[in-house]
Coordinates of C-alpha atoms in Angstrom, one line a residue:
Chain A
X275 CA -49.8 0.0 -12.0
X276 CA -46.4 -0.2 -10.5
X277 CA -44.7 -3.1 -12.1
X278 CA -43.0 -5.7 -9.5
X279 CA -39.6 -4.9 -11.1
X280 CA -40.2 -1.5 -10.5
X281 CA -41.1 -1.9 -6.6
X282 CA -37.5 -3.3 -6.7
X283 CA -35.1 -1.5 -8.2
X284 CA -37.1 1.2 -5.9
X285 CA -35.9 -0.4 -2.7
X286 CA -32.4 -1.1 -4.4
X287 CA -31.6 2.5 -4.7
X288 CA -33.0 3.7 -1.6
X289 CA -30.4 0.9 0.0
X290 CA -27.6 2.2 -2.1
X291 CA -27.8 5.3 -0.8
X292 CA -28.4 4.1 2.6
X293 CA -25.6 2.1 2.8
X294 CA -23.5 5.1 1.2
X295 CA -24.8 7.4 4.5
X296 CA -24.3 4.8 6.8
X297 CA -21.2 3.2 5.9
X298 CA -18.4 6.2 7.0
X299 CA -20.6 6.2 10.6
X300 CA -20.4 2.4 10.9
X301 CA -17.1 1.9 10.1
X302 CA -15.5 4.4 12.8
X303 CA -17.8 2.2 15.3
X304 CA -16.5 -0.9 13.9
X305 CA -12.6 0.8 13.7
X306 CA -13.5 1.8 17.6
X307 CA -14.0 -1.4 19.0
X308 CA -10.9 -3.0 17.2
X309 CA -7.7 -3.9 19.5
X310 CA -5.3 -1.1 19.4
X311 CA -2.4 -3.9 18.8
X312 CA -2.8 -4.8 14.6
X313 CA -3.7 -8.1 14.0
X314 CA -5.2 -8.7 17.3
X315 CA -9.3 -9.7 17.1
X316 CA -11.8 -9.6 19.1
X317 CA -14.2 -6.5 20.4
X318 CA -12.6 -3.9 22.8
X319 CA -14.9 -2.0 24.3
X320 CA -11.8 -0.3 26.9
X321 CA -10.9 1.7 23.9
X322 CA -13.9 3.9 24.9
X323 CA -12.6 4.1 28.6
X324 CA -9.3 5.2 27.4
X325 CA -10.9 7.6 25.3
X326 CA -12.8 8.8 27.9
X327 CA -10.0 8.8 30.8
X328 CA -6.4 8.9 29.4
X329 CA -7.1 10.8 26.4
X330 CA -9.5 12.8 28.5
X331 CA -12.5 13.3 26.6
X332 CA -14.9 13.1 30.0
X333 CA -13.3 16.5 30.5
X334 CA -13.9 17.5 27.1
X335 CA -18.1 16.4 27.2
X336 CA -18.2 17.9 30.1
X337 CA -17.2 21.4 28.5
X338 CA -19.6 20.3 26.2
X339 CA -22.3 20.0 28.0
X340 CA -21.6 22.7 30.2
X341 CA -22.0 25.3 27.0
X342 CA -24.5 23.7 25.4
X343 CA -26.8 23.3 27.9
X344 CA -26.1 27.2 28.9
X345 CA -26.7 28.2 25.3
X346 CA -29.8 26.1 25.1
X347 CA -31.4 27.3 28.3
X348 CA -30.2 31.2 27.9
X349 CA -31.0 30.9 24.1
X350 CA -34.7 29.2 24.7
X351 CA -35.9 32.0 27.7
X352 CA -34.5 35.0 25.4
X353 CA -36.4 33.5 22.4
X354 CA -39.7 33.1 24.1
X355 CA -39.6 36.3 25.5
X356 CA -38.7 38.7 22.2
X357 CA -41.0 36.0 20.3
X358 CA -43.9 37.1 22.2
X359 CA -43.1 40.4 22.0
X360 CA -42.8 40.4 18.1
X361 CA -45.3 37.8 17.4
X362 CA -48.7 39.3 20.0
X363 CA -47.9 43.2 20.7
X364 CA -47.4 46.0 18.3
X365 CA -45.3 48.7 19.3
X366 CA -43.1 51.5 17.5
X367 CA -40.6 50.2 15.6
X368 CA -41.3 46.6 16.0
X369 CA -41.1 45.5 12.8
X370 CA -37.7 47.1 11.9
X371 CA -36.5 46.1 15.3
X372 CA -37.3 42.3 14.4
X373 CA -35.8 42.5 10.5
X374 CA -32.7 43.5 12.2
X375 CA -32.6 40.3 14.6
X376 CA -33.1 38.6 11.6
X377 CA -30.2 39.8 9.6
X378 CA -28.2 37.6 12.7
X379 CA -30.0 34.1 10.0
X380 CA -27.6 35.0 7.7
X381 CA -24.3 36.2 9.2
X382 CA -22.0 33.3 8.8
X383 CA -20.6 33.0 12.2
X384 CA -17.1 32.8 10.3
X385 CA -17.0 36.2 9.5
X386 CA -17.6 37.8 12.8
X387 CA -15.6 35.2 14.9
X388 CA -12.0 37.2 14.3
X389 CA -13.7 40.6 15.5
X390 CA -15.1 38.8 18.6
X391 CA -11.7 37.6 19.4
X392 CA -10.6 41.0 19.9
X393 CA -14.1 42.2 21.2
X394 CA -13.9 39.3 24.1
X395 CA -10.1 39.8 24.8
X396 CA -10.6 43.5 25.2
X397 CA -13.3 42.3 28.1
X398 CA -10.8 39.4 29.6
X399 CA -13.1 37.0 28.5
X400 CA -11.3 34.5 26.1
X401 CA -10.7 31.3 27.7
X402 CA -13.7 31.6 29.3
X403 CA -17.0 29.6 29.2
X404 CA -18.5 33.2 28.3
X405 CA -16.7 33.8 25.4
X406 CA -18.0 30.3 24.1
X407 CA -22.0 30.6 24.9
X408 CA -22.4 34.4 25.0
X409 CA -21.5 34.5 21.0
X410 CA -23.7 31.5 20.1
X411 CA -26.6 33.1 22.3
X412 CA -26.1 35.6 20.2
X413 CA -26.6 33.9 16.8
X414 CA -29.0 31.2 18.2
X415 CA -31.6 33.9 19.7
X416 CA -32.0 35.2 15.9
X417 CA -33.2 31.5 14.9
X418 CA -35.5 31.1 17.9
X419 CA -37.2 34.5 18.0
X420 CA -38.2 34.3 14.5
X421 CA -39.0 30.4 15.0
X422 CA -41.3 30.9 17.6
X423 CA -42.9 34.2 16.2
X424 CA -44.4 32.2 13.9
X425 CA -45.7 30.0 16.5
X426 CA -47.0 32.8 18.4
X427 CA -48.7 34.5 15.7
X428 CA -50.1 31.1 14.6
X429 CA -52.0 30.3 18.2
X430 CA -55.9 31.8 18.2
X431 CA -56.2 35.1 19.4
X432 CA -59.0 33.6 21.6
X433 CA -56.8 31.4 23.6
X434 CA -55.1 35.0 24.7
X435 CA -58.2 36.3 25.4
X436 CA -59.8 33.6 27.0
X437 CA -56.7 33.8 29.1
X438 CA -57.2 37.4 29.9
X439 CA -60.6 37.1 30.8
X440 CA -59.8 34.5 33.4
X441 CA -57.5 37.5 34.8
X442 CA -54.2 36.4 33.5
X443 CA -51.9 39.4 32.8
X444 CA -49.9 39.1 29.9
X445 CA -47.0 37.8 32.0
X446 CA -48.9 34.9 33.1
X447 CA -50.3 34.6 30.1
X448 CA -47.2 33.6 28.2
X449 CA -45.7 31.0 31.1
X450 CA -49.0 29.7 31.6
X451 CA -51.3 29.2 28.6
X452 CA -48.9 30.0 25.4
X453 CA -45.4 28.1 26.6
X454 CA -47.2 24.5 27.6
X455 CA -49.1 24.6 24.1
X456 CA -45.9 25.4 22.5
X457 CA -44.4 22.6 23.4
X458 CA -43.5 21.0 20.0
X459 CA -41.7 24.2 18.7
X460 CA -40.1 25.0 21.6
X461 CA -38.7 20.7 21.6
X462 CA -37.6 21.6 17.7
X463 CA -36.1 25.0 19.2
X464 CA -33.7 23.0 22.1
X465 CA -32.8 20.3 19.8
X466 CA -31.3 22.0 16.9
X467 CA -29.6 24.7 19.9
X468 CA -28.5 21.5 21.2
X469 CA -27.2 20.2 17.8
X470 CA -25.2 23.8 16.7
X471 CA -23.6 24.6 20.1
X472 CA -22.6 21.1 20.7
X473 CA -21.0 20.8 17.1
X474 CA -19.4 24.2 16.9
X475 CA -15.5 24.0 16.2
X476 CA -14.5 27.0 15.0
X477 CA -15.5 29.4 18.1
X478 CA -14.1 26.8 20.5
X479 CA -10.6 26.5 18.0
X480 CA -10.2 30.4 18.9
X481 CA -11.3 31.3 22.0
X482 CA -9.9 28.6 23.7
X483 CA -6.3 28.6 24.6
X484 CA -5.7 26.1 28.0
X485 CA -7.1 22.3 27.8
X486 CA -9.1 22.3 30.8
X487 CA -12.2 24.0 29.1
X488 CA -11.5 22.2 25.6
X489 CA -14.9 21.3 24.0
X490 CA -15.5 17.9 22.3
X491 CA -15.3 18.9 18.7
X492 CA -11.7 21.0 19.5
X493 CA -10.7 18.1 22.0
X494 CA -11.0 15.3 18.9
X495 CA -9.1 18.0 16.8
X496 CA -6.0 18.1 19.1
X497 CA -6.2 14.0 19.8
X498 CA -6.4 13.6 15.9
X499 CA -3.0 15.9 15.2
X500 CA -1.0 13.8 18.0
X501 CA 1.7 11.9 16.2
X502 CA 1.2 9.1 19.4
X503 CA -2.9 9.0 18.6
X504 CA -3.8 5.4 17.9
X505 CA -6.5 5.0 14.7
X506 CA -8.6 2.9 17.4
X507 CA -8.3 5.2 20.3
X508 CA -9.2 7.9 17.9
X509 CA -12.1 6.3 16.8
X510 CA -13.5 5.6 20.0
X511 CA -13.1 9.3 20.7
X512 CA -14.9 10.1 17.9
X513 CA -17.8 8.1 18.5
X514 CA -18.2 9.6 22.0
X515 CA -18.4 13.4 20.7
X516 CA -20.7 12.3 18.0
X517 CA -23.0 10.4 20.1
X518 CA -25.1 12.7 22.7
X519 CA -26.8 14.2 19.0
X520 CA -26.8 11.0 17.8
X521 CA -29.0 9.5 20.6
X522 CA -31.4 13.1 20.8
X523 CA -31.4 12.6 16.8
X524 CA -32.7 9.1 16.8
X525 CA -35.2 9.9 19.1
X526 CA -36.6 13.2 18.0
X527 CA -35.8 13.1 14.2
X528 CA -38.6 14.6 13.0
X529 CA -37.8 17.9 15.2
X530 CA -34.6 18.1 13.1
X531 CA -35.8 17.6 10.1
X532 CA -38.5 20.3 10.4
X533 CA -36.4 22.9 12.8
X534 CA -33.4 22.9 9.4
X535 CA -36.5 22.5 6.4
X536 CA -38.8 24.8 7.6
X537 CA -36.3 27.2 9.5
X538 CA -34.2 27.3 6.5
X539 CA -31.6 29.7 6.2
X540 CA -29.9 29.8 9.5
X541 CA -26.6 31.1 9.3
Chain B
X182 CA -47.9 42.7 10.2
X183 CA -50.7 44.2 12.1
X184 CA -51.6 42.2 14.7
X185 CA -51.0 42.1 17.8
X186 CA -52.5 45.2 20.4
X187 CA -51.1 48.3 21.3
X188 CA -48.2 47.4 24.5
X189 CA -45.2 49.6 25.6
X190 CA -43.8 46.1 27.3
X191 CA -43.2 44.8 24.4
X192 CA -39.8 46.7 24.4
X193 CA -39.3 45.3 27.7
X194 CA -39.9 41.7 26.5
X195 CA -37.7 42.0 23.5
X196 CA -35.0 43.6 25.1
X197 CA -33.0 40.8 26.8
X198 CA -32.3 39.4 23.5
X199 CA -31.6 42.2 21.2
X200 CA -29.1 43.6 23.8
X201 CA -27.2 40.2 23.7
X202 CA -27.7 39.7 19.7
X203 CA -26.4 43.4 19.5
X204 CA -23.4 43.1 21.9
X205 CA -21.9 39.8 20.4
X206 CA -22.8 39.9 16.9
X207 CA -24.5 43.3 15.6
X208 CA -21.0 44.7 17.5
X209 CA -18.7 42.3 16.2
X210 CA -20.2 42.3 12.6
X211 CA -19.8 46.6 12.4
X212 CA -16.4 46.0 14.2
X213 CA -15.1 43.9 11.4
X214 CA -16.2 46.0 8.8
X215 CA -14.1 48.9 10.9
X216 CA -11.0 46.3 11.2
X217 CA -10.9 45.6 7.3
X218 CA -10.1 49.1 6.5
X219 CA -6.5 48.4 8.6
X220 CA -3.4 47.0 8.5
X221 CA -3.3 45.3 11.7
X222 CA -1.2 43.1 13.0
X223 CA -3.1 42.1 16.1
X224 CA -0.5 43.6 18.8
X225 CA 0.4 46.9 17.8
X226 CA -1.3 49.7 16.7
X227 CA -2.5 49.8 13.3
X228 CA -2.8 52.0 10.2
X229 CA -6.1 53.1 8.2
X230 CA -5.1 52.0 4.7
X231 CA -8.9 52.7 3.2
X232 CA -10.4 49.3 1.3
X233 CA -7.2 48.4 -0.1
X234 CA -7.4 45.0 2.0
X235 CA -10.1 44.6 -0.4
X236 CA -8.4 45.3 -3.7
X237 CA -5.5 43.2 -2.4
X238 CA -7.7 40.7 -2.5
X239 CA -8.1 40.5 -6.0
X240 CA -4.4 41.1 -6.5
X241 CA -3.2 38.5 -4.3
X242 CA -3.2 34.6 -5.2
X243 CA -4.0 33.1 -1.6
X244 CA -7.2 34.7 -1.2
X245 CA -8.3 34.1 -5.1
X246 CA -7.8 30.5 -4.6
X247 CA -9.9 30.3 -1.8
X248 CA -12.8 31.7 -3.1
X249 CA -11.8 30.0 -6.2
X250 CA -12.4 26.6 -4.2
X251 CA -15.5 27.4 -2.8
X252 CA -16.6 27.4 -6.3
X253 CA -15.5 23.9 -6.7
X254 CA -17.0 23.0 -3.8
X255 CA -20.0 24.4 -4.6
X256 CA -20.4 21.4 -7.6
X257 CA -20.0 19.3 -4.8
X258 CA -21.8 20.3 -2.0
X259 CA -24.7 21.8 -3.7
X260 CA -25.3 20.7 -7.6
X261 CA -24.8 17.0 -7.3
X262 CA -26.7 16.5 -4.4
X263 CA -29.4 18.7 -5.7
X264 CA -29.2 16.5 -9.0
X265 CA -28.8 13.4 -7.0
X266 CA -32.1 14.3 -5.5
X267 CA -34.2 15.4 -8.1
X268 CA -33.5 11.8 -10.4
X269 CA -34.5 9.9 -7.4
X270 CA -37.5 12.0 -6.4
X271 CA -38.6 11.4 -9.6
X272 CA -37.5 7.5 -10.6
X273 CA -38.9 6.8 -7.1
X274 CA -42.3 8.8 -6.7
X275 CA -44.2 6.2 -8.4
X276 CA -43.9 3.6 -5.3
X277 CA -45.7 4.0 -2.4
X278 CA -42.0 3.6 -0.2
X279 CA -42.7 1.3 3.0
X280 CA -40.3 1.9 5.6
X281 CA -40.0 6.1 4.3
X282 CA -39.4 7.0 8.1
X283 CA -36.4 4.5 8.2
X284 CA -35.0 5.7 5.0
X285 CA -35.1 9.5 6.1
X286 CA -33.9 8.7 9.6
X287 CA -30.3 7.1 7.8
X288 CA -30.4 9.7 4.7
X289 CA -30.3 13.0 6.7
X290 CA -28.0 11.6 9.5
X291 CA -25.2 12.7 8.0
X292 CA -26.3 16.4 8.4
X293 CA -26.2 15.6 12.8
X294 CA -22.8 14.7 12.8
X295 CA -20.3 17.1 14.0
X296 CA -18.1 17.8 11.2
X297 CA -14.8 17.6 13.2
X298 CA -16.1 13.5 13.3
X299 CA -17.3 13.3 10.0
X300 CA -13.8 14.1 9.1
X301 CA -12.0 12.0 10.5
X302 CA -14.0 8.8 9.2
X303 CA -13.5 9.9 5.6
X304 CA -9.9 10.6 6.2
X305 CA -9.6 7.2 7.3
X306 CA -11.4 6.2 4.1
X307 CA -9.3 8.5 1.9
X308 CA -5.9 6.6 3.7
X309 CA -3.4 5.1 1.5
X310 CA -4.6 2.0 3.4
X311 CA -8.0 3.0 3.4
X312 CA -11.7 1.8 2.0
X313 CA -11.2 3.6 -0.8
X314 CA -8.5 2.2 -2.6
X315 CA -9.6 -0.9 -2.0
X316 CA -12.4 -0.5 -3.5
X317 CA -10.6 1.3 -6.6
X318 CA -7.9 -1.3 -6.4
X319 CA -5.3 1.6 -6.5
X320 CA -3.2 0.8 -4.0
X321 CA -1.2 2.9 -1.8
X322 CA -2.7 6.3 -2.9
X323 CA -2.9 9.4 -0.6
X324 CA -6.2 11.3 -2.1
X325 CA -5.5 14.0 0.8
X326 CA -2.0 14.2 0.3
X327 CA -1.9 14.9 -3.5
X328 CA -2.6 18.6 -5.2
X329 CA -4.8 17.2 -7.7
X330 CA -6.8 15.2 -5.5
X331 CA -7.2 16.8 -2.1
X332 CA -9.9 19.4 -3.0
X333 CA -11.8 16.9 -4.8
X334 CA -11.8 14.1 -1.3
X335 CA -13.4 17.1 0.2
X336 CA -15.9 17.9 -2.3
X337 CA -16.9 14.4 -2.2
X338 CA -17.4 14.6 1.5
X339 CA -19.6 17.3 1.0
X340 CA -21.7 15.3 -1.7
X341 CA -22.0 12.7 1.2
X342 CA -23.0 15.1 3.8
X343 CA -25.7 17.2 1.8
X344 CA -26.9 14.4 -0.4
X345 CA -29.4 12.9 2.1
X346 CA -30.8 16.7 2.8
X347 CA -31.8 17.4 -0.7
X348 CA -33.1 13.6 -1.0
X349 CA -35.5 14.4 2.3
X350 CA -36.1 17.3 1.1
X351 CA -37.6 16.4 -2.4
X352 CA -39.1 13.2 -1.8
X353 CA -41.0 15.6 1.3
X354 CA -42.2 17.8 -1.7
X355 CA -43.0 15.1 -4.3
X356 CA -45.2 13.2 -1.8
X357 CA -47.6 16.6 -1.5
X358 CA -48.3 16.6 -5.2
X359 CA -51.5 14.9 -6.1
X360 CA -51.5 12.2 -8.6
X361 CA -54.1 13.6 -10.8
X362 CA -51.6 16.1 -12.2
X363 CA -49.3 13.1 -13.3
X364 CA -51.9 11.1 -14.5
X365 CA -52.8 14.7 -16.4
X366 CA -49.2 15.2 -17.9
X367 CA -49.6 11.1 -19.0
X368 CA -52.5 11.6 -20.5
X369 CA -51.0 14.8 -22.3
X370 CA -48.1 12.6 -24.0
X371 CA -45.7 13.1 -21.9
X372 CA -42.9 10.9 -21.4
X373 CA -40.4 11.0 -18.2
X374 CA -38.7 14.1 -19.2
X375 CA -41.8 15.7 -20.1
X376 CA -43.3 14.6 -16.8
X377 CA -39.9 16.2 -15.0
X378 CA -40.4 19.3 -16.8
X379 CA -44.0 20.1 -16.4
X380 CA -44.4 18.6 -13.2
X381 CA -42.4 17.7 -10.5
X382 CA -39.5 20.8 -11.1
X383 CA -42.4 23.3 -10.6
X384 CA -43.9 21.5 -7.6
X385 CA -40.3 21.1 -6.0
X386 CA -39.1 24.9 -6.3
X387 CA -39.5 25.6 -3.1
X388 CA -37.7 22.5 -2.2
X389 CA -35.1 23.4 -4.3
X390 CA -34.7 26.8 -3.6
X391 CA -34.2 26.0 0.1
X392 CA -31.9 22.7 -0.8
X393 CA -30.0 25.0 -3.0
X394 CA -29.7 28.4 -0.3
X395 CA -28.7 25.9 2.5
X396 CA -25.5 23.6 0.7
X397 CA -24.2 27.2 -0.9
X398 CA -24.0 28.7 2.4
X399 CA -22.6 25.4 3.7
X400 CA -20.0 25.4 0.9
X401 CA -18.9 28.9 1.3
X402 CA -18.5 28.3 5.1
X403 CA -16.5 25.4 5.2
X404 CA -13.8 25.5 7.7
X405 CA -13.8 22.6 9.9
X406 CA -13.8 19.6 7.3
X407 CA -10.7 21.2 6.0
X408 CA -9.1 22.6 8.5
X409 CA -9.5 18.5 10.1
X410 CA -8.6 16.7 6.9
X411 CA -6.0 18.9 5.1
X412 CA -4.1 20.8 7.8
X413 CA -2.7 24.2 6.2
X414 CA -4.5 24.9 3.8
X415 CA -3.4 20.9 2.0
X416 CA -1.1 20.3 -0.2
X417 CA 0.3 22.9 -2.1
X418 CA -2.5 25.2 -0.9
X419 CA -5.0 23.2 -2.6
X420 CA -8.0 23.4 0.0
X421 CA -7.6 26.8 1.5
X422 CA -11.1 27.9 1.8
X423 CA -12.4 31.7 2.9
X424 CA -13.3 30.7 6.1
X425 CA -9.6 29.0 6.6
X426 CA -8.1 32.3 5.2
X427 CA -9.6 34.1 8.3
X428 CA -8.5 32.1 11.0
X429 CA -5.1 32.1 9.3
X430 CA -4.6 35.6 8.6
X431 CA -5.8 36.8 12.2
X432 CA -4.4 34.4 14.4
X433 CA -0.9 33.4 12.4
X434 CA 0.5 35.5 9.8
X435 CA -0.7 38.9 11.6
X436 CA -3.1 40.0 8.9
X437 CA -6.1 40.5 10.5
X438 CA -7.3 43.8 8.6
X439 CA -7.4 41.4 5.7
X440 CA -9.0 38.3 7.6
X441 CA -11.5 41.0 8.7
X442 CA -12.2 42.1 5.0
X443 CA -12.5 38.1 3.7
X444 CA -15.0 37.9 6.6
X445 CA -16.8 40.9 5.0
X446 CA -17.0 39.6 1.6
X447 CA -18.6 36.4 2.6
X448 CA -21.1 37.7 4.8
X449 CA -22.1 39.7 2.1
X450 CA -21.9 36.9 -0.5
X451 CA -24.2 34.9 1.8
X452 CA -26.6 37.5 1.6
X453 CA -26.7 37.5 -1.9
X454 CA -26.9 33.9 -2.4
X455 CA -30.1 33.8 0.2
X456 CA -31.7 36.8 -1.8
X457 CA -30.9 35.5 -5.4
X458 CA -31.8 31.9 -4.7
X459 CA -35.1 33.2 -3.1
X460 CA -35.8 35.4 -5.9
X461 CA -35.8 33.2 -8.3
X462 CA -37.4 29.9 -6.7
X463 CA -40.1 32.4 -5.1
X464 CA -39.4 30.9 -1.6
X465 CA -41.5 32.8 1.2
X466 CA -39.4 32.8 4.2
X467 CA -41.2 35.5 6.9

């Protein structure tokens, strides 16, 4: 039996560390609505239109969303397509062909990103939308071909053949039968896509030289080293980059959970 | 591996991807291998000096200290939260937790939050005027600003970040072990450490093998958290990290033969890590 006292001091720690993992979050929202004057009250919800329009973060979620959704929807058809490939045909050299996409798990994206500098500059490509969601393609496509290999391999061999029977070739096959029952790895797939691109710094910090395709994360970098930035304004801004996988998190939290536990390893 | 039938388009399937994979980071991974055998400075042309960017490295304080921090970091963003985890998974397995989903949905948010934004709230919580020091009651001090402290603010970051991963991650595990082997390991004698030791560390090694293989790799990778919270490399050059030493050497001192062969060394660390920790914790990951 599990003694009353027990049941408590259960809940107690669990709150601890709750508070602990929430506190940090909910004190920039609470530092975000406070009046950029000291010492005056009240709740100022124009900090987040300053944020947004003076210190031009629209512009920067905008870049955002431009890459991201890119790398998602680039990174998503690639994925299904070599997935299938590797996960319901055998051909020569298959098998080493997929260990070496999966070598791209564990290559921290910090070693490679001062060779891609070169690589993309050579090309004319830095400062570029390209140079931003062709690299994270790149190192996203590893992930999702080897997630959704294991999805592939994992549906009944008589689904495909039922399919086949009906007179689907394999082309319909996969867009029509496989991708609509795939649905909950392909969600887990797009959200942590979603989750990488959008929070990626370091790419953004190197390849991007002018302001007007600054990216959230490299946007809040810049605001934060300005001398003039005010600890409200600067909260406000932070709560807006933070936000978009926020709100998918809240939502589809399990997906997360799952996509980083079970995909381990991603590097 | 065998199934599957017999298709040529398979190739053509696979191809979109492995062409992009190969251009922008097979390419780039080989090419930085090739840049770390030069002295380059970026502009002009460079000379093949062999691996000595790589026995400079050992030579040489800055890059040392780096790797040095990592391992410091590593306490933080790996062991404690791992620790952290296990005592809880195993003072809390015994109640049947209502409310689990809320719990897991606020422990493992801090893992979502772009780490550019997760700076900046601790740095306002490491302020001389900050949370901290209120708490502490010692008033006035910079944590980021001091040698002796800075490295430790960001560890302690870390701890808050990866905590909630490891704590999802074991009480995930611990709720898949059937009661009858505790009741089993009572019956046999055994006390709380016994019950630790015989049964919930073997249950949770796969949980602990991928807790540990995911905050390593995290803790050797570190760039933006420092880069946001200590600019250059902190005080005194007490949170240069490897990750910071690349972005330094290539793009501001002109070194980027040696930024290339830092980049080396902890790609190839990170494959080690991910085949020791695997190794030993038995982890099946294909």
């Amino acid at each position: 039996m599990v003694s009353r006292a027990e049941r408590a001091g259960t809940y107690l720690v669990l709150g601890v560390f709750a508070v602990f993992a929430l506190y940090p979050m909910l004190s920039i929202v609470v530092t975000a609505l406070r009046s950029e004057v000291a010492g005056r009250g009240g709740i100022h919800w124009e900090n987040f239109g300053k944020a947004w329009a003076e210190a031009r973060f629209g512009s920067y979620l905008f870049s955002s969303l431009v890459v991201s959704v890119s790398v998602v929807a680039i990174t998503v058809v690639l994925s299904v397509l070599a997935a299938y490939a590797f996960g319901t045909m055998s051909f020569r050299g298959r098998d080493a062909l997929f260990y070496l996409l999966l070598l791209g798990l564990t290559v921290p994206g910090e070693a490679v990103v001062v060779p891609l500098y070169y690589d993309l500059r050579d090309l004319g490509l830095t400062d570029t939308y390209a140079a931003l969601i062709l690299p994270q393609v790149a190192q996203s496509v590893a992930f999702g071909a080897f997630w959704l290999r294991t999805y592939f391999r994992s549906t009944s061999r008589s689904v495909v053949e039922a399919a086949r029977l009906d007179g689907a070739g394999h082309w319909q096959t996969l867009w029509r039968v496989l991708v609509p029952m795939g649905r909950p790895a392909l969600v887990t797939l797009i959200v942590l896509v979603f989750m990488w691109t959008w929070n990626e710094f370091l790419l953004a910090r190197v390849m991007i030289t002018g302001e007007a395709l600054r990216t959230a994360p490299l946007g809040l970098q810049f605001f934060s080293g300005r001398s003039d930035t005010s600890v409200p304004l600067l909260a406000a801004a932070s709560v807006l980059v933070a936000l978009p996988v926020v709100v998918v998190y809240l939502f589809l939290q399990r997906h997360f959970i799952r996509g980083m536990v079970d995909g381990a390893v991603k590097g | 591996m065998a199934v599957g039938e017999p298709r040529r388009v398979g190739y053509l399937y696979a191809l979109p991807a492995l062409l992009v994979y190969a251009a922008f980071l097979l390419f780039p991974l080989l090419h930085g291998g090739w840049l770390s055998l030069f002295k380059w400075d970026g502009l002009s042309l460079g000379t093949f000096t062999g691996f000595s960017n790589y026995g400079d490295m050992f030579a040489e304080e800055g890059a040392l200290a780096a790797f040095g921090h990592v391992g410091v970091l590593i306490l933080f963003f790996s062991v404690l939260p791992v620790c952290i985890g296990l005592v809880l998974a195993t003072a809390l397995h015994r109640v049947r937790i209502r409310g689990l989903p809320f719990f897991r949905t606020v422990l493992f948010l801090p893992q979502v939050i772009a780490m550019v934004v997760v700076a900046v709230a601790w740095q306002r919580i490491f302020a001389p005027d900050g949370a901290l020091n209120f708490l502490l009651g010692t008033e006035g001090k910079a944590w980021l600003g001091d040698s002796s402290t800075a490295l430790l603010a960001v560890g302690i970051v870390g701890t808050w970040v990866q905590t909630g991963l490891a704590m999802v991650l074991f009480l995930g595990g611990i709720g898949k072990v059937s009661a009858d082997l505790f009741d089993a390991a009572r019956l046999d004698g055994a006390g709380p450490a016994g019950e630790f030791r015989s049964v919930i560390l073997p249950a949770l090694r796969g949980e602990i093998g991928v807790a540990l293989t995911l905050t390593v790799i995290a803790a050797l990778r570190t760039f933006d958290l420092v880069y946001m919270m200590t600019p250059l490399g902190g005080p005194g050059g007490s949170t240069t990290v490897p990750a910071y030493e690349i972005y330094q050497r290539a793009f501001h001192t002109g070194q980027v033969g040696s930024a290339a062969a830092i980049g080396v060394v902890i790609t190839v660390l990170a494959f080690l890590v991910t085949y020791v920790i695997t190794r030993i914790t038995g982890r099946e990951r294909v």
